[in-house]
Amino acid sequence: ETGYVTLDTGFVNTASCTSAITYIDGDAGILRYRGYPIDQLAGKASFLETSYLLIYGELPTADQLAEFDSRVRKHTLLHEEMRQFFGGFPRDAHPMAVLSSAVSALSTFYQDALDPFNPEDVEISTVRLLAKVPTIASYAYKKSIGQPMLYPDNNLGYVENFLRMTFGVPTEDYEIDPVVAQVLDMLLVLHADHEQNCSTSTVRLVGSSHANLFASVSAGVNALFGPLHGGANEAVLTMLNGIHANGGDVNAFVERVKKKEPGVKLMGFGHRVYKNYDPRAAIVKQAARDVLERTGGNDPLLELAMKLEEIALADDFFISRKLYPNVDFYTGLIYKAMGFPTKMFTVLFALGRLPGWIAQWREMINDPATKIGRPRQLYTGSPERAFVPITER
Ligand code: SDX
């Protein structure tokens, strides 16, 4: 009941774990967090509300959410010595590399509460991660543009605090655009969890050795960095900019994809599980229109993206391979319209995925039956042979 064997293709494919957190039906394009369909949460439940749902299993009451929110706000500051940490990176360091390093470093500053089997340690580590990762993310960006890092302002909401630390400067007030904050909050909800994707499985696998939460999540950040996973939103913008720079001929680009030119894929398309339209992509596409209208950006790249989608959805090469837009296809355009540089796009994905990583790690620690076992292999190497001394080789 936990998997199946497909010997005809020469490998054993079993369900890697059980989990009660997120359900995906790839053929029907269904995504549910703790039973709630994603389209009922996006735009209605805040990111902290959704984080509470994923981590504790139920939607919070107003009092529960207020208490959770106030606990998170209390921990947005980084240890003062950690601010120097950012000075050690080169200015052009990729913010994902800074993020994974800084998250790992949290286990050096908070050594008092790292025991995965002490519920109080797990609780404070959960809150510290949710609270400090936006601060770390904004500092990684400030470092790259040589601007001073702002202390968090705990009078602000979760997303508003992050926007101010990212785009604000000490010399003037920062005015938060409520629509940008609301859309960013919704995008974080859309990214909050996604079953056993590459980075979440990484967090579980590292955690299964009883590594602490910070070490496990740092590993997840590194897995997300890859262009086939979280790095795809950055790769989509690189792809669209390339098409735009070559005169905007989307048909010529699609032909290159179909010819399978090395390194040429339609980034933001395809999915290991969704063999139908990624339910998140539909929501993001509408948000892209809303934000671009709001920010007045009639971004030519959005036109290109929509043309690419239109062509691909009508072309048998993509249809026969069940390649549809995934969550990454439009998100980069929104982040760009919000003022984020391309290098920050995957950091925003990590910010969103954080509660999912935490919830899945906690589930695995609390219930070893949900542990991802040690991956099995089918050996295809040499049969046994006798050692030959180097003088005879
Ligand atoms: C995320 O797992 C998750 O849940 C991930 C995620 C999450 O929320 O955590 O949803 C986030 O990672 C979304 C995916 C973002 N990545 C990209 O957009 C990168 C481009 N996509 C591909 O690399 C690819 O589609 C994958 C890796 C996402 C999925 O690959 P699959 O399902 O394993 O498909 P495959 O690699 O076996 O390819 C099947 C065929 C191949 O052609 P043939 O050998 O059959 O001729 O489809 C082709 C592939 O070459 N193909 C593509 C393609 N994706 C697959 N061809 C062109 N463009 C693409 N994007």
Coordinates of C-alpha atoms and ligand atoms in Angstrom, one line a residue:
E1 CA 0.0 0.0 0.0
T2 CA 3.0 2.4 0.2
G3 CA 4.3 1.9 -3.4
Y4 CA 4.7 -0.3 -6.4
V5 CA 7.4 -2.1 -8.3
T6 CA 7.9 -1.4 -12.0
L7 CA 10.5 -4.0 -13.0
D8 CA 9.8 -3.6 -16.7
T9 CA 11.6 -0.2 -16.6
G10 CA 14.4 -1.7 -14.4
F11 CA 13.8 0.3 -11.3
V12 CA 11.9 0.1 -8.1
N13 CA 9.6 3.0 -7.7
T14 CA 8.0 3.2 -4.3
A15 CA 6.2 6.1 -2.6
S16 CA 9.1 7.7 -0.7
C17 CA 7.0 8.7 2.4
T18 CA 3.5 9.3 3.7
S19 CA 2.4 12.8 4.7
A20 CA -0.8 14.5 5.8
I21 CA 0.2 18.0 4.8
T22 CA -0.2 18.6 1.0
Y23 CA -2.1 16.7 -1.6
I24 CA -1.5 17.0 -5.4
D25 CA -3.4 15.3 -8.2
G26 CA -1.1 16.0 -11.2
D27 CA -3.5 14.8 -13.8
A28 CA -6.5 16.8 -12.5
G29 CA -4.3 19.8 -11.6
I30 CA -5.4 19.7 -7.9
L31 CA -3.3 21.2 -5.0
R32 CA -4.6 21.2 -1.4
Y33 CA -2.9 22.3 1.8
R34 CA -4.3 20.3 4.7
G35 CA -7.3 19.6 2.6
Y36 CA -8.0 23.2 1.5
P37 CA -7.8 23.8 -2.3
I38 CA -5.1 26.3 -3.2
D39 CA -7.6 28.5 -5.1
Q40 CA -9.7 28.9 -1.9
L41 CA -6.6 29.9 0.1
A42 CA -4.8 32.2 -2.4
G43 CA -5.9 35.8 -1.9
K44 CA -8.1 34.9 1.1
A45 CA -5.7 33.4 3.7
S46 CA -2.6 35.4 4.5
F47 CA 0.8 33.9 4.3
L48 CA 1.2 33.7 8.1
E49 CA -2.3 32.1 8.3
T50 CA -1.3 29.6 5.7
S51 CA 2.0 29.0 7.5
Y52 CA 0.0 28.3 10.7
L53 CA -2.3 25.9 8.8
L54 CA 0.7 23.9 7.2
I55 CA 2.6 23.7 10.5
Y56 CA -0.1 23.1 13.0
G57 CA -2.7 21.4 10.7
E58 CA -5.7 23.7 11.2
L59 CA -6.6 27.2 10.1
P60 CA -6.0 29.5 13.2
T61 CA -8.8 31.5 15.0
A62 CA -8.2 35.2 15.0
D63 CA -6.7 35.0 18.5
Q64 CA -4.4 32.1 17.5
L65 CA -3.2 34.0 14.4
A66 CA -2.6 37.2 16.5
E67 CA -0.6 35.3 19.0
F68 CA 1.4 33.5 16.3
D69 CA 2.0 36.8 14.5
S70 CA 3.2 38.5 17.6
R71 CA 5.7 35.6 18.4
V72 CA 7.1 35.9 14.8
R73 CA 7.4 39.7 15.0
K74 CA 9.5 39.4 18.3
H75 CA 12.2 37.4 16.4
T76 CA 12.7 39.4 13.2
L77 CA 16.0 40.8 14.5
L78 CA 19.2 39.0 13.7
H79 CA 21.9 38.4 16.3
E80 CA 24.0 41.7 16.1
E81 CA 27.2 39.7 15.3
M82 CA 25.3 38.1 12.4
R83 CA 25.0 41.4 10.6
Q84 CA 28.8 41.2 10.1
F85 CA 28.4 37.8 8.5
F86 CA 27.2 39.5 5.3
G87 CA 30.3 41.6 5.1
G88 CA 32.3 38.4 4.4
F89 CA 30.6 37.8 1.0
P90 CA 31.7 39.3 -2.3
R91 CA 29.4 42.0 -3.4
D92 CA 28.1 40.0 -6.4
A93 CA 27.4 36.9 -4.3
H94 CA 24.2 35.2 -5.4
P95 CA 21.6 35.8 -2.7
M96 CA 20.6 32.1 -2.7
A97 CA 24.2 31.2 -1.7
V98 CA 24.0 33.9 1.0
L99 CA 20.6 32.6 2.2
S100 CA 21.7 29.0 2.5
S101 CA 24.9 30.0 4.4
A102 CA 23.1 32.4 6.7
V103 CA 20.3 29.9 7.5
S104 CA 22.9 27.3 8.4
A105 CA 24.8 29.9 10.5
L106 CA 21.6 30.4 12.6
S107 CA 22.5 27.1 14.3
T108 CA 25.7 28.7 15.5
F109 CA 23.9 31.7 17.0
Y110 CA 21.1 29.8 18.6
Q111 CA 22.8 26.7 20.0
D112 CA 20.5 26.8 23.0
A113 CA 17.5 25.4 21.2
L114 CA 18.4 22.9 18.5
D115 CA 17.2 19.6 19.8
P116 CA 14.8 18.1 17.3
F117 CA 13.1 16.1 20.1
N118 CA 12.6 19.0 22.5
P119 CA 9.1 20.5 21.5
E120 CA 10.1 23.9 22.9
D121 CA 13.3 24.0 20.8
V122 CA 11.4 23.0 17.7
E123 CA 8.8 25.7 18.4
I124 CA 11.3 28.5 18.9
S125 CA 13.4 27.4 15.9
T126 CA 10.2 27.4 13.8
V127 CA 9.4 31.0 14.8
R128 CA 13.1 32.1 14.5
L129 CA 13.2 30.8 10.9
L130 CA 9.9 32.3 9.8
A131 CA 10.9 35.6 11.4
K132 CA 14.5 35.9 10.4
V133 CA 14.6 34.6 6.8
P134 CA 12.9 37.7 5.4
T135 CA 15.5 39.8 7.3
I136 CA 18.3 37.6 5.9
A137 CA 16.9 37.8 2.4
S138 CA 16.6 41.6 2.4
Y139 CA 20.2 41.9 3.8
A140 CA 21.5 39.6 1.0
Y141 CA 19.9 42.1 -1.5
K142 CA 21.2 45.2 0.4
K143 CA 24.7 43.8 0.4
S144 CA 24.5 43.3 -3.4
I145 CA 23.6 47.0 -4.0
G146 CA 25.9 48.4 -1.4
Q147 CA 23.0 49.9 0.6
P148 CA 22.8 49.9 4.5
M149 CA 20.7 47.1 6.0
L150 CA 17.6 48.3 7.8
Y151 CA 16.5 46.9 11.2
P152 CA 13.0 45.3 11.0
D153 CA 10.1 47.4 12.1
N154 CA 7.8 45.2 14.1
N155 CA 4.9 47.6 13.7
L156 CA 4.6 46.4 10.2
G157 CA 3.1 43.1 8.9
Y158 CA 5.1 40.2 7.7
V159 CA 5.4 41.1 4.0
E160 CA 5.4 44.8 4.6
N161 CA 8.4 44.5 6.9
F162 CA 10.2 42.5 4.2
L163 CA 9.4 45.1 1.5
R164 CA 10.6 47.9 3.7
M165 CA 13.9 46.2 4.6
T166 CA 14.4 45.3 1.0
F167 CA 13.5 48.6 -0.8
G168 CA 13.6 51.2 2.1
V169 CA 16.6 53.4 2.9
P170 CA 17.4 55.0 6.3
T171 CA 17.3 58.5 4.7
E172 CA 13.6 58.6 3.9
D173 CA 10.3 57.0 4.7
Y174 CA 9.3 54.0 2.6
E175 CA 5.7 53.9 1.4
I176 CA 4.4 50.4 1.0
D177 CA 2.1 49.8 -2.0
P178 CA -0.8 47.8 -0.5
V179 CA -1.5 46.0 -3.8
V180 CA 2.2 44.9 -4.1
A181 CA 2.1 43.7 -0.5
Q182 CA -1.1 41.8 -1.1
V183 CA 0.1 40.2 -4.3
L184 CA 3.4 39.2 -2.8
D185 CA 1.7 37.8 0.2
M186 CA -0.5 35.7 -2.1
L187 CA 2.5 34.5 -4.1
L188 CA 4.2 33.3 -0.9
V189 CA 1.0 31.4 -0.2
L190 CA 1.1 29.7 -3.6
H191 CA 4.7 28.6 -3.0
A192 CA 4.2 27.5 0.7
D193 CA 4.3 23.8 0.1
H194 CA 4.2 21.3 -2.6
E195 CA 4.4 17.7 -1.3
Q196 CA 7.7 15.9 -1.9
N197 CA 9.4 18.2 -4.4
C198 CA 13.2 18.2 -4.7
S199 CA 13.9 20.7 -1.9
T200 CA 11.3 19.4 0.5
S201 CA 12.6 15.9 0.1
T202 CA 16.1 17.2 0.8
V203 CA 14.9 18.9 4.0
R204 CA 13.3 15.6 5.1
L205 CA 16.3 13.5 4.1
V206 CA 18.8 15.7 6.0
G207 CA 16.4 15.9 8.9
S208 CA 16.0 12.1 9.0
S209 CA 19.6 12.0 10.3
H210 CA 18.3 14.2 13.2
A211 CA 20.1 17.2 11.9
N212 CA 18.6 20.4 13.4
L213 CA 16.0 22.4 11.6
F214 CA 18.3 25.2 10.5
A215 CA 20.8 22.7 8.9
S216 CA 17.9 20.8 7.2
V217 CA 16.3 23.9 5.8
S218 CA 19.7 25.3 4.6
A219 CA 20.1 22.1 2.6
G220 CA 16.6 22.7 1.1
V221 CA 17.6 26.2 0.1
N222 CA 20.5 24.7 -1.9
A223 CA 18.3 22.2 -3.6
L224 CA 15.9 24.9 -4.6
F225 CA 18.8 26.9 -6.1
G226 CA 18.9 24.6 -9.1
P227 CA 17.5 26.0 -12.4
L228 CA 15.3 22.9 -12.9
H229 CA 13.6 23.6 -9.5
G230 CA 13.3 27.0 -7.8
G231 CA 15.9 28.6 -10.0
A232 CA 13.4 28.2 -12.9
N233 CA 11.8 31.6 -12.2
E234 CA 15.1 33.3 -12.7
A235 CA 15.8 31.1 -15.8
V236 CA 12.4 32.2 -17.3
L237 CA 13.4 35.9 -17.2
T238 CA 16.8 35.0 -18.7
M239 CA 15.0 33.1 -21.5
L240 CA 12.5 36.0 -22.1
N241 CA 15.2 38.6 -22.1
G242 CA 17.2 36.5 -24.6
I243 CA 14.2 36.2 -27.0
H244 CA 13.5 39.9 -26.6
A245 CA 17.2 40.8 -27.3
N246 CA 17.0 38.7 -30.5
G247 CA 14.1 40.7 -31.9
G248 CA 11.3 38.9 -30.0
D249 CA 10.9 36.0 -32.5
V250 CA 9.1 33.5 -30.2
N251 CA 8.5 31.1 -33.1
A252 CA 12.2 30.8 -33.8
F253 CA 12.8 30.1 -30.1
V254 CA 10.1 27.4 -29.9
E255 CA 11.8 25.7 -33.0
R256 CA 15.1 25.7 -31.1
V257 CA 13.3 24.1 -28.1
K258 CA 11.7 21.5 -30.4
K259 CA 15.1 20.7 -32.0
K260 CA 16.4 20.1 -28.4
E261 CA 19.3 22.4 -28.8
P262 CA 21.6 21.8 -25.8
G263 CA 20.5 23.9 -22.9
V264 CA 17.5 25.2 -24.7
K265 CA 14.3 24.4 -22.8
L266 CA 11.0 26.3 -22.4
M267 CA 11.7 27.3 -18.8
G268 CA 8.6 27.6 -16.7
F269 CA 7.0 24.8 -18.6
G270 CA 6.7 21.1 -17.6
H271 CA 6.4 19.5 -14.2
R272 CA 7.3 16.2 -12.6
V273 CA 3.8 15.8 -11.2
Y274 CA 1.4 18.1 -13.0
K275 CA 0.6 16.7 -16.5
N276 CA -2.0 19.4 -16.7
Y277 CA -2.0 23.1 -16.0
D278 CA -0.3 23.8 -12.7
P279 CA -3.2 25.3 -10.7
R280 CA -0.8 27.9 -9.2
A281 CA 0.2 29.1 -12.7
A282 CA -3.4 30.2 -13.6
I283 CA -3.6 32.3 -10.4
V284 CA -0.2 33.8 -11.0
K285 CA -1.0 34.7 -14.6
Q286 CA -3.9 36.8 -13.4
A287 CA -1.8 38.4 -10.7
A288 CA 0.8 39.3 -13.3
R289 CA -1.8 41.3 -15.3
D290 CA -3.0 43.0 -12.1
V291 CA 0.5 44.0 -10.9
L292 CA 1.7 45.2 -14.3
E293 CA -1.5 47.3 -14.7
R294 CA -0.9 48.7 -11.2
T295 CA 2.8 49.5 -11.8
G296 CA 2.1 50.9 -15.2
G297 CA 4.5 48.5 -16.7
N298 CA 3.3 47.2 -20.0
D299 CA 6.3 44.9 -19.9
P300 CA 7.1 43.6 -23.4
L301 CA 8.3 40.4 -21.7
L302 CA 4.7 39.7 -20.5
E303 CA 3.5 39.9 -24.1
L304 CA 6.3 37.5 -25.1
A305 CA 5.4 35.1 -22.3
M306 CA 1.8 35.0 -23.3
K307 CA 2.7 34.4 -27.0
L308 CA 5.0 31.6 -25.9
E309 CA 2.2 30.0 -23.9
E310 CA -0.3 30.4 -26.7
I311 CA 2.1 28.7 -29.2
A312 CA 3.2 25.9 -26.8
L313 CA -0.4 25.1 -25.8
A314 CA -1.2 24.5 -29.4
D315 CA 1.9 22.7 -30.5
D316 CA 2.0 18.9 -30.4
F317 CA 5.6 18.8 -29.2
F318 CA 4.5 20.2 -25.9
I319 CA 1.0 18.7 -25.8
S320 CA 2.3 15.2 -26.4
R321 CA 4.8 15.6 -23.6
K322 CA 2.1 17.1 -21.3
L323 CA 4.2 20.3 -20.9
Y324 CA 2.1 23.1 -19.4
P325 CA 3.1 26.4 -17.7
N326 CA 4.2 25.8 -14.1
V327 CA 4.2 28.1 -11.1
D328 CA 7.5 29.7 -12.3
F329 CA 6.4 30.8 -15.7
Y330 CA 4.8 34.1 -14.7
T331 CA 6.1 34.8 -11.2
G332 CA 9.4 36.4 -12.4
L333 CA 7.5 39.0 -14.4
I334 CA 5.6 40.0 -11.2
Y335 CA 8.7 40.1 -9.1
K336 CA 10.4 42.2 -11.8
A337 CA 7.4 44.6 -11.8
M338 CA 7.7 44.9 -8.0
G339 CA 11.3 46.0 -8.4
F340 CA 13.2 42.8 -7.4
P341 CA 16.3 42.0 -9.5
T342 CA 16.3 38.6 -11.2
K343 CA 18.8 37.1 -8.7
M344 CA 16.3 37.6 -5.9
F345 CA 13.5 35.6 -7.6
T346 CA 14.5 32.2 -6.2
V347 CA 15.0 33.8 -2.8
L348 CA 11.3 34.8 -2.9
F349 CA 10.5 31.2 -3.8
A350 CA 12.4 30.1 -0.7
L351 CA 10.6 32.7 1.5
G352 CA 7.3 31.1 0.3
R353 CA 8.4 27.5 0.7
L354 CA 9.7 28.0 4.2
P355 CA 6.6 27.0 6.1
G356 CA 6.2 23.9 4.0
W357 CA 9.8 22.8 4.7
I358 CA 9.3 23.4 8.4
A359 CA 5.9 21.6 8.5
Q360 CA 7.3 18.6 6.6
W361 CA 10.5 18.4 8.8
R362 CA 8.3 18.6 12.0
E363 CA 6.0 15.8 10.6
M364 CA 9.0 13.6 9.9
I365 CA 10.6 14.2 13.3
N366 CA 7.3 13.6 15.1
D367 CA 6.4 10.5 13.1
P368 CA 9.3 8.4 11.9
A369 CA 6.8 6.4 9.8
T370 CA 6.7 9.4 7.5
K371 CA 10.5 9.3 7.2
I372 CA 12.0 9.1 3.7
G373 CA 13.9 5.8 4.0
R374 CA 17.4 5.5 2.8
P375 CA 17.1 5.5 -1.1
R376 CA 17.5 2.1 -2.6
Q377 CA 19.5 1.4 -5.7
L378 CA 19.8 -1.3 -8.4
Y379 CA 23.6 -2.0 -8.8
T380 CA 24.6 -1.8 -12.5
G381 CA 28.4 -1.8 -12.0
S382 CA 31.1 -4.5 -12.5
P383 CA 30.7 -7.9 -11.0
E384 CA 33.3 -8.9 -8.4
R385 CA 36.9 -8.9 -9.7
A386 CA 40.4 -9.5 -8.1
F387 CA 42.7 -6.5 -7.3
V388 CA 45.6 -6.0 -9.8
P389 CA 48.8 -4.3 -8.3
I390 CA 49.8 -1.1 -10.0
T391 CA 53.0 -2.7 -11.3
E392 CA 50.9 -5.1 -13.3
R393 CA 48.4 -2.6 -14.7
Ligands
SDX1 C1 9.3 23.6 -9.8 O1 8.3 19.1 -7.9 C2 7.7 20.2 -7.7 O2 6.7 20.3 -7.1 C3 8.5 21.4 -8.1 C4 7.7 22.8 -7.9 C5 7.5 23.1 -6.5 O3 6.5 23.8 -6.2 O4 8.3 22.7 -5.7 O5 6.5 22.7 -8.6 C6 8.6 23.9 -8.5 O6 10.4 23.1 -9.7 C7 8.5 23.7 -11.1 C8 9.4 23.2 -12.3 C9 10.3 24.4 -12.7 N1 11.3 24.0 -13.6 C10 11.3 24.4 -14.9 O7 10.4 25.1 -15.4 C11 12.4 24.0 -15.8 C12 11.9 23.5 -17.1 N2 11.2 22.2 -16.9 C13 11.9 21.0 -17.1 O8 13.2 20.9 -16.7 C14 11.0 19.7 -16.7 O9 9.8 19.9 -17.2 C15 10.9 19.3 -15.2 C16 12.3 19.0 -14.7 C17 10.3 20.4 -14.4 C18 10.1 18.1 -15.2 O10 10.6 17.1 -15.9 P1 9.9 15.7 -16.1 O11 8.5 15.7 -15.8 O12 10.8 14.7 -15.4 O13 10.0 15.5 -17.6 P2 11.2 14.9 -18.4 O14 12.4 15.7 -17.9 O15 11.2 13.4 -18.2 O16 10.9 15.3 -19.9 C19 9.9 14.6 -20.6 C20 10.0 15.2 -22.0 C21 11.5 15.1 -22.5 O17 11.5 15.0 -23.9 P3 11.6 13.5 -24.5 O18 12.9 12.9 -24.0 O19 10.4 12.7 -24.1 O20 11.7 13.8 -26.0 O21 9.7 16.5 -22.1 C22 10.8 17.3 -22.4 C23 12.0 16.5 -22.1 O22 13.1 16.9 -22.9 N3 10.7 18.5 -21.5 C24 10.9 19.7 -22.0 C25 10.6 20.6 -20.9 N4 10.4 19.8 -19.8 C26 10.4 18.5 -20.2 N5 11.2 20.2 -23.2 C27 11.3 21.6 -23.3 N6 11.0 22.4 -22.3 C28 10.7 22.0 -21.1 N7 10.5 22.8 -20.1

